[in-house]
Amino acid sequence: PTLGAGERALRDRARQVIPGGMYGHMNVAAFSAAHPQFMVSGNGATVVDADGREYLDLMCSWGPMILGHGHPTVTAAITEQLRHGDCLDGTSPVAVEYAELLVDTIPSADWALFCKNGSDAVTTCVTTARAATGRRKVLVARGAYHGAVPWCALRGEGITESDQAHLIHYEYNDLGSAEAAAAEAGDDLAAIVVCPMRHDVKRDQELVDPAFARGLRTLADRTGAVLVLDDVRCTHRLDLGGSWEPLGVRPDLAAYSKPLANGQPLGAVTGSDALRDAVGSIYVTGSFWTGAVPLAAGLATLTELRRGEALPVMERAGQRLRDGLAAQALTHGFGIHQSGPVQMPMLSFTGDENFRLATAWAEAAALRGVYLHPWHNWFLSAAHTDEVIDDILQRTDGAFAALR
Ligand code: PMP
């Protein structure tokens, strides 16, 4: 058995009182036999499971931990804000200060609105686009994940046809297919929703073709549709100003979440002046949307990121990891493909049907104290120093050897 007594006991209890023992992406059933369902703590680039086993973390909580687990500056901001209050009758002033900093950091942003997660943020963008245009149709890339809400959910159970009646699909990086989808929408096209790169689960990642990004911008301008960038997964990780800023393609609306507040629940929508009235006209809110602690954590995270050290650390760590894994695969005789930005790596094995090799390798890595995923991209944080990467590589070398 690879799982300890603590983990097994928790799984038994969870099966009684939590649907499926755990629901959603946090269910590790399809992951590997060695991956724990439960984690009890995190520090820097390390997480600890319910049996006290330590793992060097390559998932970063599936994206949120951009500065590392328990970053002292963010923890201090959380503690300080908690002394004053979190969920109050009115919005905390920290919301204004943080919105100012976001608008100052993101060139396409003239305003910011806060929510709790990525689904909220993308949904708010779509509602705003419909309010602005008075139109209904929304273009989305086939297979792209925008959240677990009925209008965009990727799986059918419990979703009615009418929930997604106004979606039209295009193929990512295929401008012709987006133009055809826009033509199908005709004069009812409200929004073009797009992720900064193709990071659909269970396939290699694909960077955006800059011509495709520019083409969508032109298509939105020509049709009067709103260009919505779903930057939830990357947010500040690739570029503080938004993932398409290096391309010079600016969205009308953008959705952010995962790493905004280094693990505190927070989402954000930013937009241009042209959409200020439209976003003001829709009714969006939530009991916890302006909770002050996550906002203070967001402010502290962005302030830390703006010091300029974190992004280069992640990029350097990612390159070191990519180079090391490539060399190990070669040495051990495995064909692998590494895709996506180095800060958000994805590794697949050549000809690996149903991810059997990847799952076995991830299991071997977990047994050696490295937490990574066989068919979802990983994430690096500012806590991933050269030493951490070298420690990880030493263990993955053992995992490749075991796979042989
Ligand atoms: N959009 C993208 C691109 C995402 O990766 C995710 C989360 N994986 C979402 C939207 C939804 O975010 P959340 O899970 O916070 O609702």
Short mmCIF file of C-alpha atoms and ligand atoms in Angstrom, two decimals:
data_model
loop_
_atom_site.label_atom_id
_atom_site.label_comp_id
_atom_site.label_asym_id
_atom_site.label_seq_id
_atom_site.Cartn_x
_atom_site.Cartn_y
_atom_site.Cartn_z
CA PRO A 1 0.00 0.00 0.00
CA THR A 2 1.26 3.47 -0.87
CA LEU A 3 -1.22 5.48 1.19
CA GLY A 4 -0.80 5.88 4.92
CA ALA A 5 -3.28 5.16 7.69
CA GLY A 6 -4.25 8.83 8.12
CA GLU A 7 -5.14 9.21 4.45
CA ARG A 8 -7.07 5.95 4.34
CA ALA A 9 -9.11 6.85 7.42
CA LEU A 10 -9.97 10.29 6.01
CA ARG A 11 -11.05 8.74 2.70
CA ASP A 12 -13.33 6.30 4.52
CA ARG A 13 -14.97 9.10 6.49
CA ALA A 14 -15.24 11.39 3.46
CA ARG A 15 -17.02 8.72 1.44
CA GLN A 16 -19.86 8.90 3.99
CA VAL A 17 -20.36 12.65 4.03
CA ILE A 18 -18.78 14.23 0.92
CA PRO A 19 -20.14 13.43 -2.56
CA GLY A 20 -17.87 10.88 -4.21
CA GLY A 21 -15.44 11.21 -1.30
CA MET A 22 -14.50 14.49 -2.98
CA TYR A 23 -15.88 16.30 -6.00
CA GLY A 24 -14.47 18.21 -8.92
CA HIS A 25 -10.80 18.54 -9.81
CA MET A 26 -9.75 17.87 -6.24
CA ASN A 27 -10.86 14.24 -6.51
CA VAL A 28 -7.61 12.31 -6.96
CA ALA A 29 -9.30 9.03 -7.98
CA ALA A 30 -8.16 9.29 -11.62
CA PHE A 31 -4.79 10.72 -10.69
CA SER A 32 -2.53 7.94 -9.32
CA ALA A 33 -2.64 5.40 -6.52
CA ALA A 34 0.08 7.26 -4.61
CA HIS A 35 -1.51 10.70 -4.66
CA PRO A 36 -3.05 11.74 -1.36
CA GLN A 37 -6.56 13.17 -1.34
CA PHE A 38 -5.83 15.34 1.69
CA MET A 39 -3.19 17.94 2.46
CA VAL A 40 -2.67 19.51 5.84
CA SER A 41 -0.08 22.25 5.32
CA GLY A 42 2.13 24.10 2.90
CA ASN A 43 5.28 26.16 3.23
CA GLY A 44 7.17 27.73 0.31
CA ALA A 45 7.46 25.04 -2.37
CA THR A 46 6.54 22.19 -0.01
CA VAL A 47 3.19 20.63 0.91
CA VAL A 48 2.47 17.99 3.57
CA ASP A 49 -0.20 15.30 3.39
CA ALA A 50 -2.35 13.83 6.15
CA ASP A 51 0.29 11.20 6.91
CA GLY A 52 2.97 13.82 7.38
CA ARG A 53 4.65 13.09 4.05
CA GLU A 54 6.32 16.05 2.40
CA TYR A 55 6.18 16.79 -1.32
CA LEU A 56 8.01 19.34 -3.42
CA ASP A 57 5.03 21.02 -5.04
CA LEU A 58 4.72 21.46 -8.80
CA MET A 59 0.97 22.17 -8.75
CA CYS A 60 0.95 25.25 -6.49
CA SER A 61 -2.66 24.47 -5.51
CA TRP A 62 -3.51 24.33 -9.25
CA GLY A 63 -2.27 27.87 -9.78
CA PRO A 64 -3.06 30.12 -6.82
CA MET A 65 0.30 29.94 -5.02
CA ILE A 66 2.39 32.35 -7.08
CA LEU A 67 4.70 33.49 -4.28
CA GLY A 68 4.79 30.11 -2.54
CA HIS A 69 2.73 28.63 0.29
CA GLY A 70 2.43 30.81 3.38
CA HIS A 71 4.37 33.75 1.93
CA PRO A 72 5.27 35.95 4.94
CA THR A 73 4.27 39.28 3.37
CA VAL A 74 0.86 37.96 2.32
CA THR A 75 0.36 36.24 5.67
CA ALA A 76 1.15 39.50 7.45
CA ALA A 77 -1.40 41.37 5.30
CA ILE A 78 -4.03 38.71 6.05
CA THR A 79 -3.33 38.83 9.79
CA GLU A 80 -3.42 42.62 9.86
CA GLN A 81 -6.69 42.83 7.91
CA LEU A 82 -8.27 40.16 10.14
CA ARG A 83 -7.61 42.38 13.16
CA HIS A 84 -9.92 44.97 11.59
CA GLY A 85 -12.50 42.74 9.94
CA ASP A 86 -13.12 40.67 6.86
CA CYS A 87 -16.81 40.42 5.96
CA LEU A 88 -18.29 43.81 6.90
CA ASP A 89 -21.53 45.68 6.11
CA GLY A 90 -19.71 47.83 3.60
CA THR A 91 -16.75 47.36 1.31
CA SER A 92 -13.36 47.86 2.91
CA PRO A 93 -11.21 50.76 1.65
CA VAL A 94 -8.65 48.14 0.65
CA ALA A 95 -10.87 47.41 -2.40
CA VAL A 96 -10.23 50.92 -3.73
CA GLU A 97 -6.51 50.77 -3.10
CA TYR A 98 -6.26 47.37 -4.78
CA ALA A 99 -8.40 48.43 -7.76
CA GLU A 100 -6.11 51.44 -8.22
CA LEU A 101 -3.06 49.18 -8.22
CA LEU A 102 -4.63 46.75 -10.72
CA VAL A 103 -5.61 49.59 -13.06
CA ASP A 104 -2.07 50.94 -12.78
CA THR A 105 -0.60 47.48 -13.54
CA ILE A 106 -2.86 46.28 -16.37
CA PRO A 107 -2.71 48.58 -19.41
CA SER A 108 -6.12 47.43 -20.78
CA ALA A 109 -7.82 48.17 -17.44
CA ASP A 110 -9.65 51.42 -16.65
CA TRP A 111 -11.62 49.85 -13.80
CA ALA A 112 -11.71 46.66 -11.74
CA LEU A 113 -14.51 44.67 -10.13
CA PHE A 114 -13.91 41.92 -7.57
CA CYS A 115 -15.55 38.53 -7.14
CA LYS A 116 -14.57 35.17 -5.71
CA ASN A 117 -13.33 32.92 -8.49
CA GLY A 118 -12.69 32.47 -12.16
CA SER A 119 -16.19 31.30 -13.08
CA ASP A 120 -17.66 34.47 -11.51
CA ALA A 121 -15.21 36.63 -13.40
CA VAL A 122 -15.76 35.10 -16.86
CA THR A 123 -19.53 35.00 -16.36
CA THR A 124 -19.50 38.68 -15.38
CA CYS A 125 -17.58 39.48 -18.58
CA VAL A 126 -20.18 37.67 -20.69
CA THR A 127 -23.09 39.39 -18.95
CA THR A 128 -21.39 42.77 -19.37
CA ALA A 129 -20.77 42.11 -23.07
CA ARG A 130 -24.44 41.23 -23.59
CA ALA A 131 -25.55 44.33 -21.69
CA ALA A 132 -23.19 46.52 -23.72
CA THR A 133 -24.22 45.17 -27.10
CA GLY A 134 -27.83 44.13 -26.55
CA ARG A 135 -26.86 40.88 -28.32
CA ARG A 136 -26.80 37.26 -27.20
CA LYS A 137 -24.27 35.05 -29.05
CA VAL A 138 -20.93 34.20 -27.48
CA LEU A 139 -17.98 32.60 -29.28
CA VAL A 140 -15.84 30.14 -27.29
CA ALA A 141 -13.03 27.81 -28.35
CA ARG A 142 -14.04 24.15 -28.52
CA GLY A 143 -12.79 22.33 -25.42
CA ALA A 144 -11.74 25.47 -23.54
CA TYR A 145 -12.52 25.56 -19.83
CA HIS A 146 -14.14 28.76 -18.57
CA GLY A 147 -15.66 27.46 -15.35
CA ALA A 148 -18.11 25.04 -13.79
CA VAL A 149 -21.30 26.99 -14.43
CA PRO A 150 -24.10 25.94 -16.81
CA TRP A 151 -23.48 28.47 -19.60
CA CYS A 152 -19.97 27.11 -20.27
CA ALA A 153 -19.62 23.77 -18.44
CA LEU A 154 -17.81 21.17 -20.54
CA ARG A 155 -19.82 18.18 -19.33
CA GLY A 156 -23.48 17.60 -19.98
CA GLU A 157 -24.94 16.12 -16.80
CA GLY A 158 -27.47 18.49 -15.29
CA ILE A 159 -27.04 21.07 -18.04
CA THR A 160 -29.91 21.86 -20.41
CA GLU A 161 -29.53 22.69 -24.08
CA SER A 162 -30.97 26.11 -23.44
CA ASP A 163 -28.18 26.84 -20.93
CA GLN A 164 -25.72 26.84 -23.84
CA ALA A 165 -28.08 27.81 -26.65
CA HIS A 166 -26.18 31.00 -27.47
CA LEU A 167 -22.67 29.52 -27.57
CA ILE A 168 -20.94 29.07 -30.92
CA HIS A 169 -17.64 27.19 -31.03
CA TYR A 170 -14.46 27.92 -32.95
CA GLU A 171 -11.10 26.12 -33.02
CA TYR A 172 -8.31 27.73 -31.00
CA ASN A 173 -5.63 29.32 -33.21
CA ASP A 174 -7.84 28.95 -36.30
CA LEU A 175 -8.93 32.44 -37.31
CA GLY A 176 -11.01 31.13 -40.21
CA SER A 177 -13.13 29.10 -37.82
CA ALA A 178 -13.63 32.13 -35.55
CA GLU A 179 -14.69 34.21 -38.54
CA ALA A 180 -17.13 31.49 -39.59
CA ALA A 181 -18.54 31.36 -36.05
CA ALA A 182 -18.94 35.15 -36.07
CA ALA A 183 -20.73 34.94 -39.40
CA GLU A 184 -23.09 32.33 -37.93
CA ALA A 185 -23.87 34.71 -35.06
CA GLY A 186 -24.57 37.49 -37.56
CA ASP A 187 -25.80 40.69 -35.96
CA ASP A 188 -26.38 38.92 -32.65
CA LEU A 189 -22.70 38.56 -31.69
CA ALA A 190 -22.06 39.86 -28.16
CA ALA A 191 -18.66 38.47 -27.24
CA ILE A 192 -15.61 36.55 -28.34
CA VAL A 193 -14.19 34.71 -25.34
CA VAL A 194 -10.63 33.42 -25.56
CA CYS A 195 -7.89 32.11 -23.27
CA PRO A 196 -4.38 33.53 -23.67
CA MET A 197 -3.18 30.10 -24.78
CA ARG A 198 -4.73 26.71 -25.35
CA HIS A 199 -4.52 24.90 -22.04
CA ASP A 200 -7.36 22.40 -22.29
CA VAL A 201 -6.99 19.45 -19.98
CA LYS A 202 -5.62 16.15 -21.36
CA ARG A 203 -3.79 17.64 -24.32
CA ASP A 204 -0.46 19.35 -24.84
CA GLN A 205 -0.59 23.08 -24.30
CA GLU A 206 -0.46 25.33 -27.35
CA LEU A 207 0.80 28.90 -27.31
CA VAL A 208 -1.32 31.46 -29.09
CA ASP A 209 -0.41 32.35 -32.65
CA PRO A 210 0.06 36.15 -32.46
CA ALA A 211 -1.71 36.50 -35.83
CA PHE A 212 -4.72 34.69 -34.34
CA ALA A 213 -4.79 37.02 -31.32
CA ARG A 214 -4.55 40.09 -33.57
CA GLY A 215 -7.17 38.60 -35.89
CA LEU A 216 -9.66 38.16 -33.02
CA ARG A 217 -9.08 41.79 -32.01
CA THR A 218 -9.84 42.90 -35.56
CA LEU A 219 -12.86 40.58 -35.77
CA ALA A 220 -14.30 42.01 -32.54
CA ASP A 221 -13.75 45.57 -33.78
CA ARG A 222 -15.32 44.82 -37.14
CA THR A 223 -18.41 43.15 -35.68
CA GLY A 224 -18.84 45.40 -32.64
CA ALA A 225 -18.41 42.38 -30.34
CA VAL A 226 -16.60 42.53 -27.02
CA LEU A 227 -13.23 40.74 -26.84
CA VAL A 228 -13.05 38.89 -23.52
CA LEU A 229 -9.70 37.46 -22.40
CA ASP A 230 -10.14 34.62 -19.91
CA ASP A 231 -6.81 35.09 -18.16
CA VAL A 232 -7.96 33.18 -15.06
CA ARG A 233 -5.33 30.46 -15.18
CA CYS A 234 -2.31 32.66 -15.91
CA THR A 235 -3.38 36.07 -14.51
CA HIS A 236 -0.05 37.73 -13.51
CA ARG A 237 2.16 34.64 -13.94
CA LEU A 238 3.40 35.36 -17.46
CA ASP A 239 3.11 39.14 -17.48
CA LEU A 240 1.87 41.44 -14.73
CA GLY A 241 -0.08 43.46 -17.28
CA GLY A 242 -2.01 40.46 -18.61
CA SER A 243 -0.96 37.53 -20.77
CA TRP A 244 -1.49 39.18 -24.15
CA GLU A 245 0.25 42.42 -23.23
CA PRO A 246 3.56 41.24 -24.79
CA LEU A 247 1.65 40.69 -28.06
CA GLY A 248 0.17 44.18 -27.92
CA VAL A 249 -3.35 42.74 -28.13
CA ARG A 250 -5.60 44.34 -25.53
CA PRO A 251 -8.97 42.84 -24.59
CA ASP A 252 -12.07 44.92 -23.86
CA LEU A 253 -12.74 42.84 -20.75
CA ALA A 254 -10.48 40.42 -18.91
CA ALA A 255 -11.11 37.84 -16.21
CA TYR A 256 -8.47 37.01 -13.59
CA SER A 257 -8.36 34.79 -10.56
CA LYS A 258 -6.12 31.91 -9.58
CA PRO A 259 -2.89 33.59 -8.39
CA LEU A 260 -4.33 37.04 -7.65
CA ALA A 261 -4.21 36.73 -3.87
CA ASN A 262 -1.66 33.91 -3.41
CA GLY A 263 -4.30 31.40 -2.37
CA GLN A 264 -7.05 33.58 -0.89
CA PRO A 265 -10.39 33.36 -2.74
CA LEU A 266 -10.49 36.21 -5.21
CA GLY A 267 -11.46 36.88 -8.80
CA ALA A 268 -11.35 40.12 -10.74
CA VAL A 269 -12.75 41.61 -13.92
CA THR A 270 -11.07 44.55 -15.57
CA GLY A 271 -12.31 46.52 -18.54
CA SER A 272 -12.02 49.54 -20.73
CA ASP A 273 -13.75 52.87 -20.28
CA ALA A 274 -16.11 52.01 -23.12
CA LEU A 275 -17.61 49.24 -20.96
CA ARG A 276 -17.84 51.18 -17.71
CA ASP A 277 -21.54 51.98 -18.12
CA ALA A 278 -22.40 48.45 -19.23
CA VAL A 279 -20.73 46.82 -16.24
CA GLY A 280 -22.45 49.37 -14.01
CA SER A 281 -25.81 48.42 -15.48
CA ILE A 282 -25.71 44.69 -14.69
CA TYR A 283 -26.51 43.23 -11.31
CA VAL A 284 -23.56 41.21 -10.04
CA THR A 285 -22.69 40.61 -6.45
CA GLY A 286 -22.11 37.94 -3.83
CA SER A 287 -22.16 37.85 -0.04
CA PHE A 288 -18.41 37.39 0.11
CA TRP A 289 -17.31 39.18 -3.05
CA THR A 290 -15.80 42.14 -1.24
CA GLY A 291 -14.37 40.23 1.71
CA ALA A 292 -11.52 42.40 2.92
CA VAL A 293 -9.00 39.69 3.79
CA PRO A 294 -8.67 38.28 0.25
CA LEU A 295 -8.49 41.85 -1.09
CA ALA A 296 -5.71 42.69 1.34
CA ALA A 297 -3.97 39.49 0.27
CA GLY A 298 -4.40 40.50 -3.38
CA LEU A 299 -2.96 43.93 -2.70
CA ALA A 300 0.01 42.41 -0.87
CA THR A 301 0.57 39.83 -3.63
CA LEU A 302 0.53 42.38 -6.43
CA THR A 303 2.73 44.75 -4.45
CA GLU A 304 5.23 41.93 -3.98
CA LEU A 305 5.03 40.91 -7.66
CA ARG A 306 5.62 44.50 -8.74
CA ARG A 307 8.96 44.45 -6.91
CA GLY A 308 10.03 42.53 -9.98
CA GLU A 309 11.74 39.45 -8.60
CA ALA A 310 9.06 36.76 -8.71
CA LEU A 311 8.40 36.46 -12.46
CA PRO A 312 12.07 36.08 -13.45
CA VAL A 313 12.52 33.46 -10.68
CA MET A 314 9.61 31.42 -12.07
CA GLU A 315 10.86 31.70 -15.63
CA ARG A 316 14.36 30.66 -14.66
CA ALA A 317 13.07 27.77 -12.54
CA GLY A 318 10.81 26.66 -15.37
CA GLN A 319 13.64 26.61 -17.88
CA ARG A 320 15.89 24.72 -15.46
CA LEU A 321 13.13 22.17 -14.88
CA ARG A 322 12.37 21.81 -18.59
CA ASP A 323 16.02 21.33 -19.54
CA GLY A 324 16.54 18.84 -16.72
CA LEU A 325 13.48 16.76 -17.56
CA ALA A 326 14.38 16.72 -21.26
CA ALA A 327 17.88 15.41 -20.44
CA GLN A 328 16.50 12.77 -18.06
CA ALA A 329 13.94 11.49 -20.56
CA LEU A 330 16.69 11.17 -23.16
CA THR A 331 18.99 9.33 -20.77
CA HIS A 332 16.26 6.92 -19.75
CA GLY A 333 15.04 6.39 -23.29
CA PHE A 334 11.58 8.01 -23.08
CA GLY A 335 10.05 10.24 -25.73
CA ILE A 336 8.41 13.18 -23.99
CA HIS A 337 6.83 16.44 -25.07
CA GLN A 338 6.97 19.52 -22.87
CA SER A 339 4.55 22.27 -23.82
CA GLY A 340 3.30 25.67 -22.77
CA PRO A 341 5.23 28.44 -21.03
CA VAL A 342 8.05 27.14 -18.80
CA GLN A 343 6.35 28.71 -15.74
CA MET A 344 3.25 26.60 -16.40
CA PRO A 345 4.76 23.36 -17.65
CA MET A 346 3.03 20.35 -19.11
CA LEU A 347 4.76 17.04 -19.78
CA SER A 348 3.37 14.18 -21.86
CA PHE A 349 4.89 10.93 -23.10
CA THR A 350 4.99 10.14 -26.81
CA GLY A 351 2.23 7.75 -27.89
CA ASP A 352 0.94 7.48 -24.32
CA GLU A 353 -2.64 6.32 -24.75
CA ASN A 354 -4.92 7.16 -21.83
CA PHE A 355 -1.97 8.74 -20.01
CA ARG A 356 -0.87 5.38 -18.61
CA LEU A 357 2.84 6.18 -18.69
CA ALA A 358 2.27 9.72 -17.42
CA THR A 359 0.16 8.44 -14.55
CA ALA A 360 2.73 5.79 -13.62
CA TRP A 361 5.52 8.38 -13.78
CA ALA A 362 3.52 10.85 -11.65
CA GLU A 363 2.98 8.05 -9.14
CA ALA A 364 6.70 7.25 -9.08
CA ALA A 365 7.38 10.96 -8.57
CA ALA A 366 4.85 11.17 -5.72
CA LEU A 367 6.50 8.19 -4.02
CA ARG A 368 9.76 10.14 -4.21
CA GLY A 369 8.19 13.29 -2.80
CA VAL A 370 7.32 15.32 -5.89
CA TYR A 371 3.71 16.40 -6.39
CA LEU A 372 2.85 16.81 -10.07
CA HIS A 373 -0.01 15.96 -12.41
CA PRO A 374 -0.11 13.49 -15.32
CA TRP A 375 -2.53 15.38 -17.60
CA HIS A 376 -3.00 18.90 -16.37
CA ASN A 377 -0.42 21.66 -16.60
CA TRP A 378 1.68 22.36 -13.52
CA PHE A 379 2.54 25.73 -11.99
CA LEU A 380 5.74 27.21 -10.60
CA SER A 381 6.01 29.86 -7.90
CA ALA A 382 8.59 32.33 -6.67
CA ALA A 383 9.52 29.75 -4.01
CA HIS A 384 10.95 27.50 -6.74
CA THR A 385 14.61 28.35 -6.34
CA ASP A 386 17.42 26.60 -8.24
CA GLU A 387 17.95 24.38 -5.19
CA VAL A 388 14.30 23.33 -5.15
CA ILE A 389 14.37 22.55 -8.87
CA ASP A 390 17.56 20.52 -8.50
CA ASP A 391 16.02 18.58 -5.62
CA ILE A 392 12.92 17.93 -7.75
CA LEU A 393 15.08 16.79 -10.67
CA GLN A 394 17.00 14.37 -8.51
CA ARG A 395 13.70 12.73 -7.58
CA THR A 396 12.20 12.76 -11.08
CA ASP A 397 15.36 11.04 -12.30
CA GLY A 398 14.48 8.23 -9.91
CA ALA A 399 10.92 8.27 -11.22
CA PHE A 400 12.10 7.86 -14.84
CA ALA A 401 14.43 5.06 -13.75
CA ALA A 402 11.57 3.32 -11.95
CA LEU A 403 9.33 3.68 -15.00
CA ARG A 404 11.83 1.77 -17.07
N1 PMP B 1 -11.06 29.89 -16.82
C1 PMP B 1 -9.90 29.22 -16.86
C2 PMP B 1 -8.99 29.39 -18.03
C3 PMP B 1 -9.56 28.35 -15.81
O1 PMP B 1 -8.40 27.67 -15.86
C4 PMP B 1 -10.45 28.21 -14.72
C5 PMP B 1 -10.13 27.29 -13.57
N2 PMP B 1 -9.39 26.19 -13.89
C6 PMP B 1 -11.65 28.93 -14.74
C7 PMP B 1 -11.91 29.78 -15.79
C8 PMP B 1 -12.63 28.83 -13.62
O2 PMP B 1 -12.10 29.33 -12.45
P1 PMP B 1 -12.68 28.89 -11.04
O3 PMP B 1 -12.39 27.45 -10.87
O4 PMP B 1 -11.94 29.73 -10.06
O5 PMP B 1 -14.14 29.19 -11.04
#
